Amino acid sequence: MGEFAADRHVKYILSVEKRKDDFESVVMEHLRLNGAYWGLTTLDLLGKLDAVDADEVISWIMQCQHESGGFGGNIGHDPHILYTLSAVQVLALFDKLNVLDVNKVASYISSLQNEDGSFSGDMWGEVDTRFSYIAICCISILQRLDSINVERAVNYIVSCKNVDGGFGCTPGGESHAGQIFCCVGALAITGSLHHVDKDLLGWWLCERQVKSGGLNGRPEKLPDVCYSWWVLSSLTMIDRVDWIDGQKLVKFILECQDTENGGISDRPDDAVDIYHTYFGVAGLSLLEFPGVKAIDPAYALPVDVVNRIFFGR
Amino acid sequence: MSSSEGETERDAQVPLFARPEWADVVPIPQDDGPNPVVPIAYKDDFRETMDYFRAVFKANELSHRSLALTSLAITLNSGNYTIWQFRRRILEAIDSDMHFELEFTEQIAKTNSKNYQLWHHRRWVAEKLGPEATEGELKFTRKIFCTDAKNYHAWSHRQWVLQNLGGWKGELDYCQKLLDEDIFNNSAWNQRYFVVTKSPLLGGLIAMRDSEVAYAVESIKSFPENESPWRYLRGLYKDDIVSWVNDPRVASVCLDVLEAKKNCVFALTTLLDLLCLGYNPSQELIDAVSGMGLPDTNPTRPDCGLAELICSILGQEDPMRTNYWTWRKSQLT
């Protein structure tokens, strides 16, 4: 088994801010809030969240919030449900949800729900089950599920279920592990997992494991480390995570590391990025890899953070 | 289309601060705060473009020149959703020609075909144009499929077009074409199911079932290791599992695959499912499975013993999923 270069990954995440000539960073400017969530959650999973100045992060995050209650991807960017969830999740990591005007955020989220129960990403109306998950996860962390129509939200998600047991982005959309995570996560959070055919979906999900031990997102596609999260968290939520070969998956994730400079890539020998670093570490967490804290498969936050939200200290 | 709306090669080489049409604007640098959390390293031309963008954005300038600026900014960074949104506000304010917008998105799609913002924008444009856009949207997605026949965004867009603008007529043939090119294309199989179940021109699932079963069976015979047609076949009997069990073609294709000694995992899985649903196997099937067999196994009670044997064989043929096959065995009564 390869080595898990935890310290290198921590250094990589912390060093992203010191790079001057990284064009890749430039194109991520508008989704920096997502980047913050990926980086900081990974640090917390590796026990190193204290390496970051919480007050600075929180102060920056709050500058991303708009009158509507929604958050933009960075200062000066329009609000969107994607960044609103990341903002709430990062505040949860720091145990600072109390800085929020919960009513404001809740009303932003509820304003994005449509007649058919689906959610739009923002005022421009894009609909996708990703946004159903995001809305439900966010509003649940804020303990304001009462501010949306849960029944309709669930009905919409169920309408996106396919005959293979999986879920797509909209009704009729191809089953895709990312969309499945979103739908199963939303159903889990709203106590609606009885709508899932766990045996059928569990089999579809475990069929994502290919020879190399990695996971793909759909039949006949290449494996990618991010599916270590989407597939695994879905399997965990439906109690069938042992249907994949965990050891082989660990080996695949470890092979995707840059053990010299830190970070994890989508597949072995490709360039690393924060997104895949998070998903690789989160996957290892679900596989109970030593040295990595437990992560909640539905909220995508460390279990101790979720416990703190719902059960106090 | 006036030259101020499109960016020419020559224009793109002159920095914005040196262009007379931008002389009255004071560019605004990105405010990352005193200690940026994930600070950015900038390339000069990108930095400049974004500085000017922020200026017009803050001033809420909805003009032809700000439209041109968004073209440039999107070309440099198509993921920045704020720019796309501002562009839409400009397009509405100046009542811009949506046909040009189709060309613009097609340009961007050449290098960014997996970008959410692009596809959402395209949908917004198509919605504005309405049914006259139908052929163009089907053509556009077809072009994308030429280089990536599984592009999830494109398939989602195509489904939206069919359901909201129309154009169903050639869709089943198109799925056929894609499957002829790559029978393993799961997106094409999904689309086929979408057409068969939702097209107003075809008569619905039950009417189409017979011919579709025949097609699925032929596809399976060619490549039994192909996951998609097996699932498709099962999906054709969506709410009528009894008919799936009783359709002789289902067990028959399993037998064909086993006798041909080709990759048998899905054939065995399907046979296992049939048995669990009460299917009574023929002697041929029993022999075909036993022939694969593990030593020391001799099913005395054909149905239960056979299912157990299949689980054991699958544990060997598909060791990656050994826990799943063990679980399946444990579920047998």
CSV table of N, CA, C and O in Angstrom, one decimal, chain A residues 146-224:
chain,number,residue,atom,x,y,z
A,146,ASP,N,-38.3,24.0,7.8
A,146,ASP,CA,-39.7,24.5,7.7
A,146,ASP,C,-39.9,25.6,6.7
A,146,ASP,O,-41.0,25.9,6.3
A,147,SER,N,-38.8,26.2,6.3
A,147,SER,CA,-39.0,27.3,5.3
A,147,SER,C,-39.1,26.9,3.9
A,147,SER,O,-39.3,27.8,3.0
A,148,ILE,N,-39.0,25.6,3.6
A,148,ILE,CA,-39.2,25.2,2.2
A,148,ILE,C,-40.3,24.1,2.2
A,148,ILE,O,-40.7,23.7,3.3
A,149,ASN,N,-40.9,23.8,1.1
A,149,ASN,CA,-41.9,22.8,1.0
A,149,ASN,C,-41.2,21.5,0.8
A,149,ASN,O,-40.8,21.1,-0.4
A,150,VAL,N,-40.9,20.8,1.8
A,150,VAL,CA,-40.2,19.5,1.8
A,150,VAL,C,-40.8,18.5,1.0
A,150,VAL,O,-40.2,17.8,0.2
A,151,GLU,N,-42.1,18.3,1.1
A,151,GLU,CA,-42.9,17.3,0.4
A,151,GLU,C,-42.7,17.5,-1.1
A,151,GLU,O,-42.4,16.5,-1.8
A,152,ARG,N,-42.9,18.7,-1.6
A,152,ARG,CA,-42.7,18.9,-3.0
A,152,ARG,C,-41.3,18.7,-3.5
A,152,ARG,O,-41.0,18.2,-4.6
A,153,ALA,N,-40.4,19.1,-2.6
A,153,ALA,CA,-39.0,19.0,-3.0
A,153,ALA,C,-38.6,17.5,-3.1
A,153,ALA,O,-38.0,17.1,-4.1
A,154,VAL,N,-39.2,16.7,-2.2
A,154,VAL,CA,-38.9,15.2,-2.3
A,154,VAL,C,-39.6,14.7,-3.6
A,154,VAL,O,-39.0,13.9,-4.3
A,155,ASN,N,-40.8,15.1,-3.8
A,155,ASN,CA,-41.5,14.6,-5.0
A,155,ASN,C,-40.8,14.9,-6.3
A,155,ASN,O,-40.7,14.1,-7.2
A,156,TYR,N,-40.2,16.1,-6.3
A,156,TYR,CA,-39.4,16.4,-7.5
A,156,TYR,C,-38.2,15.5,-7.7
A,156,TYR,O,-37.9,15.0,-8.8
A,157,ILE,N,-37.5,15.3,-6.6
A,157,ILE,CA,-36.3,14.4,-6.6
A,157,ILE,C,-36.7,13.0,-7.1
A,157,ILE,O,-36.1,12.4,-7.9
A,158,VAL,N,-37.8,12.5,-6.5
A,158,VAL,CA,-38.3,11.2,-6.9
A,158,VAL,C,-38.6,11.1,-8.4
A,158,VAL,O,-38.4,10.1,-9.0
A,159,SER,N,-39.1,12.2,-8.9
A,159,SER,CA,-39.5,12.2,-10.4
A,159,SER,C,-38.2,12.1,-11.2
A,159,SER,O,-38.3,11.9,-12.4
A,160,CYS,N,-37.0,12.3,-10.6
A,160,CYS,CA,-35.8,12.2,-11.4
A,160,CYS,C,-35.2,10.8,-11.2
A,160,CYS,O,-34.0,10.6,-11.7
A,161,LYS,N,-35.9,9.9,-10.6
A,161,LYS,CA,-35.4,8.6,-10.4
A,161,LYS,C,-35.5,7.8,-11.7
A,161,LYS,O,-36.6,7.9,-12.4
A,162,ASN,N,-34.5,7.0,-12.1
A,162,ASN,CA,-34.6,6.2,-13.3
A,162,ASN,C,-34.8,4.8,-13.0
A,162,ASN,O,-34.7,4.3,-11.9
A,163,VAL,N,-35.0,4.0,-14.1
A,163,VAL,CA,-35.3,2.6,-13.9
A,163,VAL,C,-34.1,1.8,-13.4
A,163,VAL,O,-34.3,0.7,-12.9
A,164,ASP,N,-32.9,2.3,-13.6
A,164,ASP,CA,-31.8,1.6,-13.1
A,164,ASP,C,-31.6,1.9,-11.6
A,164,ASP,O,-30.6,1.4,-11.0
A,165,GLY,N,-32.5,2.7,-11.0
A,165,GLY,CA,-32.4,3.0,-9.5
A,165,GLY,C,-31.6,4.3,-9.2
A,165,GLY,O,-31.6,4.7,-8.1
A,166,GLY,N,-31.0,4.8,-10.3
A,166,GLY,CA,-30.2,6.0,-10.1
A,166,GLY,C,-31.0,7.3,-10.4
A,166,GLY,O,-32.2,7.2,-10.5
A,167,PHE,N,-30.3,8.4,-10.3
A,167,PHE,CA,-31.0,9.7,-10.5
A,167,PHE,C,-30.2,10.6,-11.5
A,167,PHE,O,-29.0,10.5,-11.6
A,168,GLY,N,-31.0,11.4,-12.2
A,168,GLY,CA,-30.3,12.4,-13.1
A,168,GLY,C,-30.5,13.8,-12.7
A,168,GLY,O,-31.0,14.1,-11.6
A,169,CYS,N,-30.1,14.7,-13.5
A,169,CYS,CA,-30.2,16.1,-13.2
A,169,CYS,C,-31.6,16.7,-13.2
A,169,CYS,O,-32.0,17.6,-12.5
A,170,THR,N,-32.4,16.1,-14.1
A,170,THR,CA,-33.8,16.5,-14.3
A,170,THR,C,-34.5,15.2,-14.7
A,170,THR,O,-33.9,14.2,-15.0
A,171,PRO,N,-35.9,15.1,-14.7
A,171,PRO,CA,-36.6,13.9,-15.0
A,171,PRO,C,-36.2,13.4,-16.4
A,171,PRO,O,-36.2,14.1,-17.4
A,172,GLY,N,-35.7,12.1,-16.4
A,172,GLY,CA,-35.3,11.6,-17.7
A,172,GLY,C,-33.8,11.7,-17.9
A,172,GLY,O,-33.3,11.1,-18.9
A,173,GLY,N,-33.1,12.5,-17.1
A,173,GLY,CA,-31.7,12.7,-17.3
A,173,GLY,C,-31.0,11.4,-16.9
A,173,GLY,O,-31.4,10.7,-16.0
A,174,GLU,N,-29.9,11.1,-17.6
A,174,GLU,CA,-29.1,9.9,-17.4
A,174,GLU,C,-28.6,9.8,-15.9
A,174,GLU,O,-28.2,10.8,-15.3
A,175,SER,N,-28.7,8.6,-15.3
A,175,SER,CA,-28.1,8.4,-14.0
A,175,SER,C,-26.7,8.7,-14.0
A,175,SER,O,-25.9,8.3,-14.8
A,176,HIS,N,-26.3,9.5,-13.0
A,176,HIS,CA,-24.9,10.0,-12.9
A,176,HIS,C,-24.5,10.0,-11.4
A,176,HIS,O,-25.3,10.5,-10.6
A,177,ALA,N,-23.4,9.5,-11.0
A,177,ALA,CA,-23.0,9.4,-9.6
A,177,ALA,C,-23.1,10.7,-8.9
A,177,ALA,O,-23.5,10.8,-7.7
A,178,GLY,N,-22.8,11.8,-9.5
A,178,GLY,CA,-22.8,13.1,-8.9
A,178,GLY,C,-24.3,13.5,-8.6
A,178,GLY,O,-24.6,14.0,-7.5
A,179,GLN,N,-25.1,13.3,-9.5
A,179,GLN,CA,-26.5,13.6,-9.3
A,179,GLN,C,-27.1,12.6,-8.3
A,179,GLN,O,-28.0,13.0,-7.5
A,180,ILE,N,-26.7,11.4,-8.3
A,180,ILE,CA,-27.2,10.4,-7.4
A,180,ILE,C,-26.8,10.8,-5.9
A,180,ILE,O,-27.7,10.8,-5.0
A,181,PHE,N,-25.6,11.3,-5.8
A,181,PHE,CA,-25.2,11.8,-4.4
A,181,PHE,C,-26.2,12.9,-4.0
A,181,PHE,O,-26.6,12.9,-2.8
A,182,CYS,N,-26.4,13.8,-4.9
A,182,CYS,CA,-27.3,14.9,-4.5
A,182,CYS,C,-28.7,14.5,-4.2
A,182,CYS,O,-29.3,14.9,-3.2
A,183,CYS,N,-29.3,13.6,-4.9
A,183,CYS,CA,-30.6,13.1,-4.7
A,183,CYS,C,-30.7,12.3,-3.4
A,183,CYS,O,-31.6,12.5,-2.6
A,184,VAL,N,-29.8,11.3,-3.3
A,184,VAL,CA,-29.7,10.5,-2.1
A,184,VAL,C,-29.5,11.3,-0.8
A,184,VAL,O,-30.1,11.1,0.2
A,185,GLY,N,-28.6,12.3,-0.9
A,185,GLY,CA,-28.3,13.1,0.2
A,185,GLY,C,-29.5,13.9,0.6
A,185,GLY,O,-29.8,14.0,1.8
A,186,ALA,N,-30.2,14.5,-0.4
A,186,ALA,CA,-31.4,15.3,0.0
A,186,ALA,C,-32.4,14.4,0.6
A,186,ALA,O,-33.1,14.8,1.5
A,187,LEU,N,-32.6,13.2,0.1
A,187,LEU,CA,-33.6,12.3,0.6
A,187,LEU,C,-33.2,11.8,2.0
A,187,LEU,O,-34.0,11.7,2.9
A,188,ALA,N,-31.9,11.6,2.2
A,188,ALA,CA,-31.4,11.2,3.5
A,188,ALA,C,-31.7,12.3,4.6
A,188,ALA,O,-32.3,12.0,5.6
A,189,ILE,N,-31.4,13.5,4.2
A,189,ILE,CA,-31.6,14.6,5.1
A,189,ILE,C,-33.0,14.9,5.5
A,189,ILE,O,-33.4,15.2,6.6
A,190,THR,N,-33.9,14.6,4.5
A,190,THR,CA,-35.4,14.8,4.8
A,190,THR,C,-36.0,13.6,5.2
A,190,THR,O,-37.3,13.5,5.3
A,191,GLY,N,-35.3,12.6,5.6
A,191,GLY,CA,-35.9,11.3,6.1
A,191,GLY,C,-36.7,10.6,5.1
A,191,GLY,O,-37.7,10.0,5.4
A,192,SER,N,-36.3,10.7,3.8
A,192,SER,CA,-37.1,10.1,2.7
A,192,SER,C,-36.4,9.0,2.0
A,192,SER,O,-36.7,8.8,0.8
A,193,LEU,N,-35.5,8.3,2.6
A,193,LEU,CA,-34.7,7.3,1.9
A,193,LEU,C,-35.5,6.1,1.5
A,193,LEU,O,-35.1,5.3,0.6
A,194,HIS,N,-36.8,6.0,2.0
A,194,HIS,CA,-37.6,4.9,1.6
A,194,HIS,C,-38.0,4.9,0.1
A,194,HIS,O,-38.4,4.0,-0.5
A,195,HIS,N,-37.7,6.1,-0.5
A,195,HIS,CA,-38.0,6.2,-2.0
A,195,HIS,C,-36.9,5.6,-2.8
A,195,HIS,O,-37.0,5.5,-4.0
A,196,VAL,N,-35.8,5.3,-2.1
A,196,VAL,CA,-34.7,4.7,-2.9
A,196,VAL,C,-34.7,3.2,-2.9
A,196,VAL,O,-35.0,2.6,-1.8
A,197,ASP,N,-34.6,2.6,-4.0
A,197,ASP,CA,-34.4,1.1,-4.1
A,197,ASP,C,-33.0,0.8,-3.8
A,197,ASP,O,-32.1,0.8,-4.7
A,198,LYS,N,-32.7,0.6,-2.5
A,198,LYS,CA,-31.3,0.5,-2.1
A,198,LYS,C,-30.5,-0.6,-2.7
A,198,LYS,O,-29.3,-0.5,-3.0
A,199,ASP,N,-31.2,-1.7,-2.9
A,199,ASP,CA,-30.5,-2.9,-3.5
A,199,ASP,C,-30.1,-2.6,-4.9
A,199,ASP,O,-29.0,-2.9,-5.4
A,200,LEU,N,-31.1,-2.1,-5.7
A,200,LEU,CA,-30.9,-1.8,-7.1
A,200,LEU,C,-29.8,-0.7,-7.3
A,200,LEU,O,-28.9,-0.8,-8.0
A,201,LEU,N,-30.0,0.4,-6.5
A,201,LEU,CA,-29.1,1.5,-6.6
A,201,LEU,C,-27.7,1.1,-6.1
A,201,LEU,O,-26.7,1.4,-6.7
A,202,GLY,N,-27.7,0.3,-5.0
A,202,GLY,CA,-26.4,-0.1,-4.5
A,202,GLY,C,-25.6,-0.9,-5.5
A,202,GLY,O,-24.4,-0.8,-5.6
A,203,TRP,N,-26.3,-1.8,-6.2
A,203,TRP,CA,-25.6,-2.6,-7.3
A,203,TRP,C,-25.1,-1.7,-8.4
A,203,TRP,O,-24.0,-1.8,-8.8
A,204,TRP,N,-26.0,-0.7,-8.8
A,204,TRP,CA,-25.5,0.2,-9.9
A,204,TRP,C,-24.3,1.0,-9.4
A,204,TRP,O,-23.3,1.1,-10.2
A,205,LEU,N,-24.3,1.4,-8.2
A,205,LEU,CA,-23.1,2.1,-7.6
A,205,LEU,C,-21.9,1.3,-7.5
A,205,LEU,O,-20.8,1.7,-7.9
A,206,CYS,N,-22.0,0.0,-7.1
A,206,CYS,CA,-20.8,-0.8,-6.9
A,206,CYS,C,-20.3,-1.2,-8.3
A,206,CYS,O,-19.1,-1.5,-8.4
A,207,GLU,N,-21.1,-1.2,-9.3
A,207,GLU,CA,-20.7,-1.5,-10.7
A,207,GLU,C,-19.8,-0.3,-11.2
A,207,GLU,O,-19.2,-0.5,-12.3
A,208,ARG,N,-19.7,0.8,-10.5
A,208,ARG,CA,-18.8,1.9,-10.9
A,208,ARG,C,-17.4,1.6,-10.7
A,208,ARG,O,-16.5,2.3,-11.2
A,209,GLN,N,-17.1,0.5,-9.9
A,209,GLN,CA,-15.7,0.2,-9.7
A,209,GLN,C,-15.1,-0.5,-10.8
A,209,GLN,O,-15.6,-1.6,-11.3
A,210,VAL,N,-14.0,0.0,-11.3
A,210,VAL,CA,-13.4,-0.6,-12.5
A,210,VAL,C,-12.1,-1.3,-12.1
A,210,VAL,O,-11.7,-1.3,-10.9
A,211,LYS,N,-11.4,-1.9,-13.1
A,211,LYS,CA,-10.3,-2.8,-12.8
A,211,LYS,C,-9.2,-2.2,-11.9
A,211,LYS,O,-8.6,-2.8,-11.1
A,212,SER,N,-8.9,-0.9,-12.2
A,212,SER,CA,-7.9,-0.2,-11.4
A,212,SER,C,-8.2,0.0,-10.0
A,212,SER,O,-7.4,0.4,-9.2
A,213,GLY,N,-9.5,-0.3,-9.6
A,213,GLY,CA,-9.9,0.0,-8.3
A,213,GLY,C,-10.6,1.3,-8.1
A,213,GLY,O,-11.3,1.5,-7.1
A,214,GLY,N,-10.4,2.2,-9.1
A,214,GLY,CA,-11.1,3.5,-9.1
A,214,GLY,C,-12.6,3.4,-9.4
A,214,GLY,O,-13.0,2.3,-9.8
A,215,LEU,N,-13.3,4.5,-9.3
A,215,LEU,CA,-14.7,4.5,-9.5
A,215,LEU,C,-15.0,5.5,-10.7
A,215,LEU,O,-14.4,6.6,-10.7
A,216,ASN,N,-15.9,5.1,-11.5
A,216,ASN,CA,-16.4,6.1,-12.6
A,216,ASN,C,-17.8,6.6,-12.2
A,216,ASN,O,-18.3,6.2,-11.1
A,217,GLY,N,-18.3,7.5,-13.0
A,217,GLY,CA,-19.6,8.1,-12.6
A,217,GLY,C,-20.8,7.5,-13.4
A,217,GLY,O,-21.9,7.8,-13.0
A,218,ARG,N,-20.5,6.8,-14.5
A,218,ARG,CA,-21.5,6.3,-15.3
A,218,ARG,C,-20.9,5.1,-16.0
A,218,ARG,O,-19.6,5.0,-16.1
A,219,PRO,N,-21.7,4.1,-16.6
A,219,PRO,CA,-21.1,3.0,-17.3
A,219,PRO,C,-20.2,3.4,-18.4
A,219,PRO,O,-20.5,4.3,-19.1
A,220,GLU,N,-19.0,2.7,-18.5
A,220,GLU,CA,-18.1,2.9,-19.6
A,220,GLU,C,-17.4,4.2,-19.6
A,220,GLU,O,-16.9,4.7,-20.7
A,221,LYS,N,-17.3,4.9,-18.5
A,221,LYS,CA,-16.5,6.1,-18.4
A,221,LYS,C,-15.2,5.8,-17.6
A,221,LYS,O,-15.1,4.8,-16.9
A,222,LEU,N,-14.3,6.8,-17.6
A,222,LEU,CA,-13.1,6.6,-16.9
A,222,LEU,C,-13.2,6.9,-15.4
A,222,LEU,O,-14.0,7.7,-15.0
A,223,PRO,N,-12.4,6.2,-14.6
A,223,PRO,CA,-12.5,6.5,-13.2
A,223,PRO,C,-11.9,7.9,-12.9
A,223,PRO,O,-11.1,8.4,-13.6
A,224,ASP,N,-12.4,8.4,-11.8
A,224,ASP,CA,-12.0,9.8,-11.4
A,224,ASP,C,-12.1,9.8,-9.9
A,224,ASP,O,-13.1,9.3,-9.3
